[in-house]
């Protein structure tokens, strides 16, 4: 029976298996299976009720793929072949496992990409919010508890059609969201904005105003916010009876004082009801030259907000009241110590220099609810003129419903579709509702329709290979803007010219110059690089006492800001691998030990070679997301590089791999790398580790939060061991440290480019790429090479490709 095993396997090969795969299967897998598996898993003997002689390498079939996954799981676990049988070498085992794992990954993509003549892609919750705003100028917070569920991710991407299923709870939430959105867009009476200012006395000493005025210092009072201090920033008594939800603008005058060689104070605007920060920024401004910080936010009334100086070094509970003493109990300036408590916590030294990061707040001004002319214009033409008349005007209703449905659904609504919503109005009025309420019910139905929250491509009756111009308009706008097409883009679809290269190229250039492109430059790197994992394992406070939430946020801002800078300046994607600059704010500058920055905003800064920074891979966000909160994880870093840079997902580890145990206190100190190298001598582990570990060891000079170090703090006896960041890639090229490793990556730019294009296409087309897409991905990358892989060139070549325009 054993000699029939290869023949039976060949009979079961699927007809669509690529020729190169057939050859690889014959050379790498088939002889291995015949030698090590046939005797126990053929037609005569089927140990474990598992037969392999008829198991085809058809990885697009879910059942078959699961059987192959079990095969590599057993191989990795050392269960197959059994210990008593002749054992393959680690290299032989590694080749077979790698081949099967790669085919499983490709089969997964193929299964996810299988589509019938009509494909539907549900909007992500982020896209839903963008679409609502661009349609009606209404902010709808999709992250509120009970609003929408967080989207499932596939390799970091939140918009993959096969992952975004629809359940009854989704439909219910879409209906409730539609009602809320329309109430805000079309209130029966538009609220009038109100402007109020609260000075330092109103915020902190409201009950003492008369006494402070009697002292003659009312115009000099400021609020000193030491670390952890909570100050009332928005309260009902500032406003009176303002109840309307909407956009509110805040203006704050304040100064920010830094200790010598210390960090900048950090303003955080905290929303207690939502339990999140709605605005934050480092503040650097001398006491006598305060700055005015301005931001806008959506508020549902009643609301309460607090200002917090969110930096480490909080004064212990019970001592804060002793910072200031009587005599008005107020702060005026750093030179006047007459009202400071000499026995309390000191805020300043004798010269008036802050001993802790301090915020000095003068006043806050709030204005709202605001409705800009641009947002008001978005709503024009969607209500009949006689909306408030009891009987209304059905002819007008038909016209406005047609306009609203066509805009919301991103393509012309048919007469039959509009008639359905006219019947809704008629039924509501027959039940006793006034025309306005009945009409709003029809609008709610349009927004709660699957025509709104689904992007549809194709036809249920006619199979076609390319998207229509209407579908192309939506595909392009949701790629770049995360939202519906604007009027100019829809007009080209109406004209039937969008698919022509010259029109498509012109629209692409216009859209990339629009401010809404910021949605792409934030969303794509966040999903591609899996930045949602930053902070997933909070760093141990004892090991990393300087780590804080603002640093964590700044890490992500650096990476998304870096991507945005590459896009804005149309730089080469080689900058992602190595650069002599980055984006930083004062908090990151302190973390990286860069020179102090003059401004509190995220800004482009030059890097020195001795700083060992540059590109994405040495940014703190990337280094921390591949750590576990206590130590760096070279294997995870290697897997990340393999996936994000080379587009190759390594096979999963065996399920029974023993974790690396901490070094006993009585044993000599050892680095994580030394522990991994000892672990990977196991034959079941070696084949994978030899490909993964060199990609991670290059960054061993960086700890779990991305700080540079030359020796590794470890448990055990003796001195901390020096870091060894040298390695050899599987192809034999050696490096010593991250700087040399990045030079090797630059030499592999032609490998990185197709992988980058694949991630870009996955994001744009909302599906996993398959083997059938690889040729076009390489064509796009090769076309971009002529201009040194400039970012906008890569995007343009993708959009103009057959890949982007086919179904």
PDB file of N, CA, C and O in Angstrom, residues 46-94:
ATOM      1  N   UNK A  46      -5.517   3.398   9.518  1.00  0.00           N
ATOM      2  CA  UNK A  46      -5.892   4.801   9.707  1.00  0.00           C
ATOM      3  C   UNK A  46      -5.872   5.124  11.197  1.00  0.00           C
ATOM      4  O   UNK A  46      -6.912   5.254  11.837  1.00  0.00           O
ATOM      5  N   UNK A  47      -4.666   5.218  11.733  1.00  0.00           N
ATOM      6  CA  UNK A  47      -4.537   5.499  13.150  1.00  0.00           C
ATOM      7  C   UNK A  47      -5.146   6.861  13.475  1.00  0.00           C
ATOM      8  O   UNK A  47      -4.964   7.820  12.739  1.00  0.00           O
ATOM      9  N   UNK A  48      -5.849   6.894  14.607  1.00  0.00           N
ATOM     10  CA  UNK A  48      -6.516   8.136  14.994  1.00  0.00           C
ATOM     11  C   UNK A  48      -7.645   8.501  14.061  1.00  0.00           C
ATOM     12  O   UNK A  48      -8.065   9.673  14.010  1.00  0.00           O
ATOM     13  N   UNK A  49      -8.131   7.507  13.292  1.00  0.00           N
ATOM     14  CA  UNK A  49      -9.201   7.771  12.322  1.00  0.00           C
ATOM     15  C   UNK A  49      -8.808   8.881  11.359  1.00  0.00           C
ATOM     16  O   UNK A  49      -9.620   9.726  10.982  1.00  0.00           O
ATOM     17  N   UNK A  50      -7.524   8.870  10.973  1.00  0.00           N
ATOM     18  CA  UNK A  50      -6.998   9.930  10.109  1.00  0.00           C
ATOM     19  C   UNK A  50      -6.361   9.289   8.885  1.00  0.00           C
ATOM     20  O   UNK A  50      -5.408   8.514   8.996  1.00  0.00           O
ATOM     21  N   UNK A  51      -6.898   9.636   7.711  1.00  0.00           N
ATOM     22  CA  UNK A  51      -6.390   9.075   6.456  1.00  0.00           C
ATOM     23  C   UNK A  51      -5.783  10.201   5.616  1.00  0.00           C
ATOM     24  O   UNK A  51      -6.395  11.247   5.430  1.00  0.00           O
ATOM     25  N   UNK A  52      -4.570   9.964   5.101  1.00  0.00           N
ATOM     26  CA  UNK A  52      -3.879  11.000   4.343  1.00  0.00           C
ATOM     27  C   UNK A  52      -3.687  10.672   2.869  1.00  0.00           C
ATOM     28  O   UNK A  52      -3.382  11.566   2.086  1.00  0.00           O
ATOM     29  N   UNK A  53      -3.845   9.437   2.494  1.00  0.00           N
ATOM     30  CA  UNK A  53      -3.566   9.092   1.097  1.00  0.00           C
ATOM     31  C   UNK A  53      -4.597   9.703   0.145  1.00  0.00           C
ATOM     32  O   UNK A  53      -4.344   9.836  -1.053  1.00  0.00           O
ATOM     33  N   UNK A  54      -5.750  10.095   0.670  1.00  0.00           N
ATOM     34  CA  UNK A  54      -6.764  10.733  -0.180  1.00  0.00           C
ATOM     35  C   UNK A  54      -7.026  12.187   0.243  1.00  0.00           C
ATOM     36  O   UNK A  54      -8.025  12.778  -0.144  1.00  0.00           O
ATOM     37  N   UNK A  55      -6.116  12.738   1.038  1.00  0.00           N
ATOM     38  CA  UNK A  55      -6.277  14.132   1.486  1.00  0.00           C
ATOM     39  C   UNK A  55      -5.663  15.057   0.443  1.00  0.00           C
ATOM     40  O   UNK A  55      -4.439  15.115   0.294  1.00  0.00           O
ATOM     41  N   UNK A  56      -6.475  15.795  -0.312  1.00  0.00           N
ATOM     42  CA  UNK A  56      -5.925  16.622  -1.390  1.00  0.00           C
ATOM     43  C   UNK A  56      -5.367  17.946  -0.861  1.00  0.00           C
ATOM     44  O   UNK A  56      -5.831  18.454   0.160  1.00  0.00           O
ATOM     45  N   UNK A  57      -4.393  18.525  -1.520  1.00  0.00           N
ATOM     46  CA  UNK A  57      -3.894  19.850  -1.126  1.00  0.00           C
ATOM     47  C   UNK A  57      -4.800  20.958  -1.675  1.00  0.00           C
ATOM     48  O   UNK A  57      -4.342  21.885  -2.357  1.00  0.00           O
ATOM     49  N   UNK A  58      -6.078  20.858  -1.373  1.00  0.00           N
ATOM     50  CA  UNK A  58      -7.071  21.837  -1.835  1.00  0.00           C
ATOM     51  C   UNK A  58      -7.402  22.757  -0.660  1.00  0.00           C
ATOM     52  O   UNK A  58      -8.388  22.580   0.046  1.00  0.00           O
ATOM     53  N   UNK A  59      -6.556  23.780  -0.444  1.00  0.00           N
ATOM     54  CA  UNK A  59      -6.648  24.586   0.760  1.00  0.00           C
ATOM     55  C   UNK A  59      -7.745  25.640   0.684  1.00  0.00           C
ATOM     56  O   UNK A  59      -7.977  26.347   1.663  1.00  0.00           O
ATOM     57  N   UNK A  60      -8.423  25.746  -0.423  1.00  0.00           N
ATOM     58  CA  UNK A  60      -9.579  26.632  -0.500  1.00  0.00           C
ATOM     59  C   UNK A  60     -10.819  25.965   0.084  1.00  0.00           C
ATOM     60  O   UNK A  60     -11.833  26.624   0.296  1.00  0.00           O
ATOM     61  N   UNK A  61     -10.726  24.681   0.334  1.00  0.00           N
ATOM     62  CA  UNK A  61     -11.817  23.927   0.946  1.00  0.00           C
ATOM     63  C   UNK A  61     -11.615  23.922   2.451  1.00  0.00           C
ATOM     64  O   UNK A  61     -10.591  23.461   2.951  1.00  0.00           O
ATOM     65  N   UNK A  62     -12.584  24.449   3.195  1.00  0.00           N
ATOM     66  CA  UNK A  62     -12.430  24.618   4.637  1.00  0.00           C
ATOM     67  C   UNK A  62     -12.177  23.291   5.337  1.00  0.00           C
ATOM     68  O   UNK A  62     -11.275  23.184   6.178  1.00  0.00           O
ATOM     69  N   UNK A  63     -12.948  22.270   5.016  1.00  0.00           N
ATOM     70  CA  UNK A  63     -12.772  20.985   5.675  1.00  0.00           C
ATOM     71  C   UNK A  63     -11.398  20.400   5.426  1.00  0.00           C
ATOM     72  O   UNK A  63     -10.758  19.875   6.348  1.00  0.00           O
ATOM     73  N   UNK A  64     -10.945  20.481   4.177  1.00  0.00           N
ATOM     74  CA  UNK A  64      -9.620  19.948   3.831  1.00  0.00           C
ATOM     75  C   UNK A  64      -8.534  20.750   4.546  1.00  0.00           C
ATOM     76  O   UNK A  64      -7.577  20.186   5.101  1.00  0.00           O
ATOM     77  N   UNK A  65      -8.665  22.071   4.541  1.00  0.00           N
ATOM     78  CA  UNK A  65      -7.660  22.928   5.187  1.00  0.00           C
ATOM     79  C   UNK A  65      -7.559  22.619   6.675  1.00  0.00           C
ATOM     80  O   UNK A  65      -6.462  22.640   7.260  1.00  0.00           O
ATOM     81  N   UNK A  66      -8.671  22.340   7.307  1.00  0.00           N
ATOM     82  CA  UNK A  66      -8.643  22.006   8.730  1.00  0.00           C
ATOM     83  C   UNK A  66      -7.895  20.705   8.977  1.00  0.00           C
ATOM     84  O   UNK A  66      -7.192  20.564   9.982  1.00  0.00           O
ATOM     85  N   UNK A  67      -8.035  19.746   8.072  1.00  0.00           N
ATOM     86  CA  UNK A  67      -7.307  18.471   8.227  1.00  0.00           C
ATOM     87  C   UNK A  67      -5.802  18.697   8.085  1.00  0.00           C
ATOM     88  O   UNK A  67      -5.008  18.128   8.830  1.00  0.00           O
ATOM     89  N   UNK A  68      -5.419  19.559   7.128  1.00  0.00           N
ATOM     90  CA  UNK A  68      -3.998  19.867   6.953  1.00  0.00           C
ATOM     91  C   UNK A  68      -3.460  20.625   8.166  1.00  0.00           C
ATOM     92  O   UNK A  68      -2.310  20.434   8.570  1.00  0.00           O
ATOM     93  N   UNK A  69      -4.288  21.492   8.753  1.00  0.00           N
ATOM     94  CA  UNK A  69      -3.863  22.225   9.952  1.00  0.00           C
ATOM     95  C   UNK A  69      -3.592  21.251  11.091  1.00  0.00           C
ATOM     96  O   UNK A  69      -2.659  21.438  11.884  1.00  0.00           O
ATOM     97  N   UNK A  70      -4.402  20.195  11.174  1.00  0.00           N
ATOM     98  CA  UNK A  70      -4.174  19.186  12.202  1.00  0.00           C
ATOM     99  C   UNK A  70      -2.867  18.447  11.953  1.00  0.00           C
ATOM    100  O   UNK A  70      -2.144  18.087  12.892  1.00  0.00           O
ATOM    101  N   UNK A  71      -2.537  18.257  10.679  1.00  0.00           N
ATOM    102  CA  UNK A  71      -1.284  17.581  10.340  1.00  0.00           C
ATOM    103  C   UNK A  71      -0.093  18.369  10.871  1.00  0.00           C
ATOM    104  O   UNK A  71       0.789  17.818  11.541  1.00  0.00           O
ATOM    105  N   UNK A  72      -0.035  19.685  10.588  1.00  0.00           N
ATOM    106  CA  UNK A  72       1.136  20.445  11.036  1.00  0.00           C
ATOM    107  C   UNK A  72       1.123  20.642  12.554  1.00  0.00           C
ATOM    108  O   UNK A  72       2.180  20.762  13.169  1.00  0.00           O
ATOM    109  N   UNK A  73      -0.072  20.668  13.144  1.00  0.00           N
ATOM    110  CA  UNK A  73      -0.129  20.746  14.609  1.00  0.00           C
ATOM    111  C   UNK A  73       0.520  19.519  15.222  1.00  0.00           C
ATOM    112  O   UNK A  73       1.309  19.612  16.170  1.00  0.00           O
ATOM    113  N   UNK A  74       0.191  18.346  14.667  1.00  0.00           N
ATOM    114  CA  UNK A  74       0.778  17.099  15.182  1.00  0.00           C
ATOM    115  C   UNK A  74       2.284  17.046  14.913  1.00  0.00           C
ATOM    116  O   UNK A  74       3.053  16.561  15.738  1.00  0.00           O
ATOM    117  N   UNK A  75       2.693  17.549  13.756  1.00  0.00           N
ATOM    118  CA  UNK A  75       4.122  17.571  13.434  1.00  0.00           C
ATOM    119  C   UNK A  75       4.877  18.494  14.389  1.00  0.00           C
ATOM    120  O   UNK A  75       5.941  18.148  14.913  1.00  0.00           O
ATOM    121  N   UNK A  76       4.345  19.693  14.588  1.00  0.00           N
ATOM    122  CA  UNK A  76       5.001  20.648  15.479  1.00  0.00           C
ATOM    123  C   UNK A  76       5.067  20.131  16.908  1.00  0.00           C
ATOM    124  O   UNK A  76       5.991  20.450  17.655  1.00  0.00           O
ATOM    125  N   UNK A  77       4.043  19.354  17.304  1.00  0.00           N
ATOM    126  CA  UNK A  77       3.998  18.827  18.664  1.00  0.00           C
ATOM    127  C   UNK A  77       4.891  17.605  18.842  1.00  0.00           C
ATOM    128  O   UNK A  77       5.039  17.099  19.962  1.00  0.00           O
ATOM    129  N   UNK A  78       5.502  17.121  17.763  1.00  0.00           N
ATOM    130  CA  UNK A  78       6.348  15.941  17.848  1.00  0.00           C
ATOM    131  C   UNK A  78       5.574  14.641  17.895  1.00  0.00           C
ATOM    132  O   UNK A  78       6.145  13.588  18.178  1.00  0.00           O
ATOM    133  N   UNK A  79       4.277  14.680  17.603  1.00  0.00           N
ATOM    134  CA  UNK A  79       3.437  13.481  17.639  1.00  0.00           C
ATOM    135  C   UNK A  79       3.495  12.711  16.324  1.00  0.00           C
ATOM    136  O   UNK A  79       3.176  11.524  16.283  1.00  0.00           O
ATOM    137  N   UNK A  80       3.837  13.417  15.222  1.00  0.00           N
ATOM    138  CA  UNK A  80       3.935  12.778  13.914  1.00  0.00           C
ATOM    139  C   UNK A  80       5.261  13.199  13.280  1.00  0.00           C
ATOM    140  O   UNK A  80       5.531  14.398  13.203  1.00  0.00           O
ATOM    141  N   UNK A  81       6.040  12.243  12.823  1.00  0.00           N
ATOM    142  CA  UNK A  81       5.848  10.807  13.075  1.00  0.00           C
ATOM    143  C   UNK A  81       6.122  10.464  14.541  1.00  0.00           C
ATOM    144  O   UNK A  81       6.829  11.204  15.219  1.00  0.00           O
ATOM    145  N   UNK A  82       5.556   9.357  15.038  1.00  0.00           N
ATOM    146  CA  UNK A  82       5.743   8.984  16.439  1.00  0.00           C
ATOM    147  C   UNK A  82       7.218   8.779  16.762  1.00  0.00           C
ATOM    148  O   UNK A  82       8.022   8.459  15.877  1.00  0.00           O
ATOM    149  N   UNK A  83       7.593   8.976  18.017  1.00  0.00           N
ATOM    150  CA  UNK A  83       9.012   8.861  18.404  1.00  0.00           C
ATOM    151  C   UNK A  83       9.659   7.540  18.007  1.00  0.00           C
ATOM    152  O   UNK A  83      10.856   7.490  17.738  1.00  0.00           O
ATOM    153  N   UNK A  84       8.866   6.460  17.966  1.00  0.00           N
ATOM    154  CA  UNK A  84       9.461   5.152  17.654  1.00  0.00           C
ATOM    155  C   UNK A  84       9.728   4.976  16.163  1.00  0.00           C
ATOM    156  O   UNK A  84      10.410   4.032  15.755  1.00  0.00           O
ATOM    157  N   UNK A  85       9.192   5.858  15.350  1.00  0.00           N
ATOM    158  CA  UNK A  85       9.392   5.784  13.902  1.00  0.00           C
ATOM    159  C   UNK A  85      10.639   6.566  13.503  1.00  0.00           C
ATOM    160  O   UNK A  85      11.114   7.437  14.251  1.00  0.00           O
ATOM    161  N   UNK A  86      11.182   6.308  12.293  1.00  0.00           N
ATOM    162  CA  UNK A  86      12.330   7.097  11.803  1.00  0.00           C
ATOM    163  C   UNK A  86      11.961   8.576  11.768  1.00  0.00           C
ATOM    164  O   UNK A  86      10.895   8.960  11.276  1.00  0.00           O
ATOM    165  N   UNK A  87      12.860   9.435  12.281  1.00  0.00           N
ATOM    166  CA  UNK A  87      12.579  10.857  12.426  1.00  0.00           C
ATOM    167  C   UNK A  87      13.199  11.675  11.293  1.00  0.00           C
ATOM    168  O   UNK A  87      14.345  11.441  10.894  1.00  0.00           O
ATOM    169  N   UNK A  88      12.442  12.643  10.770  1.00  0.00           N
ATOM    170  CA  UNK A  88      13.014  13.545   9.762  1.00  0.00           C
ATOM    171  C   UNK A  88      13.973  14.533  10.412  1.00  0.00           C
ATOM    172  O   UNK A  88      13.931  14.743  11.634  1.00  0.00           O
ATOM    173  N   UNK A  89      14.844  15.100   9.615  1.00  0.00           N
ATOM    174  CA  UNK A  89      15.725  16.145  10.138  1.00  0.00           C
ATOM    175  C   UNK A  89      14.900  17.411  10.365  1.00  0.00           C
ATOM    176  O   UNK A  89      13.820  17.581   9.762  1.00  0.00           O
ATOM    177  N   UNK A  90      15.367  18.334  11.231  1.00  0.00           N
ATOM    178  CA  UNK A  90      14.638  19.589  11.439  1.00  0.00           C
ATOM    179  C   UNK A  90      14.406  20.355  10.132  1.00  0.00           C
ATOM    180  O   UNK A  90      13.363  20.971   9.951  1.00  0.00           O
ATOM    181  N   UNK A  91      15.398  20.285   9.213  1.00  0.00           N
ATOM    182  CA  UNK A  91      15.244  21.007   7.948  1.00  0.00           C
ATOM    183  C   UNK A  91      14.141  20.379   7.103  1.00  0.00           C
ATOM    184  O   UNK A  91      13.330  21.091   6.499  1.00  0.00           O
ATOM    185  N   UNK A  92      14.096  19.063   7.051  1.00  0.00           N
ATOM    186  CA  UNK A  92      13.038  18.379   6.297  1.00  0.00           C
ATOM    187  C   UNK A  92      11.661  18.696   6.873  1.00  0.00           C
ATOM    188  O   UNK A  92      10.708  19.010   6.143  1.00  0.00           O
ATOM    189  N   UNK A  93      11.570  18.618   8.191  1.00  0.00           N
ATOM    190  CA  UNK A  93      10.304  18.915   8.853  1.00  0.00           C
ATOM    191  C   UNK A  93       9.896  20.367   8.617  1.00  0.00           C
ATOM    192  O   UNK A  93       8.733  20.668   8.328  1.00  0.00           O
ATOM    193  N   UNK A  94      10.875  21.258   8.718  1.00  0.00           N
ATOM    194  CA  UNK A  94      10.580  22.684   8.533  1.00  0.00           C
ATOM    195  C   UNK A  94      10.045  23.001   7.155  1.00  0.00           C
ATOM    196  O   UNK A  94       9.112  23.797   7.007  1.00  0.00           O
TER     197      UNK A  94
END
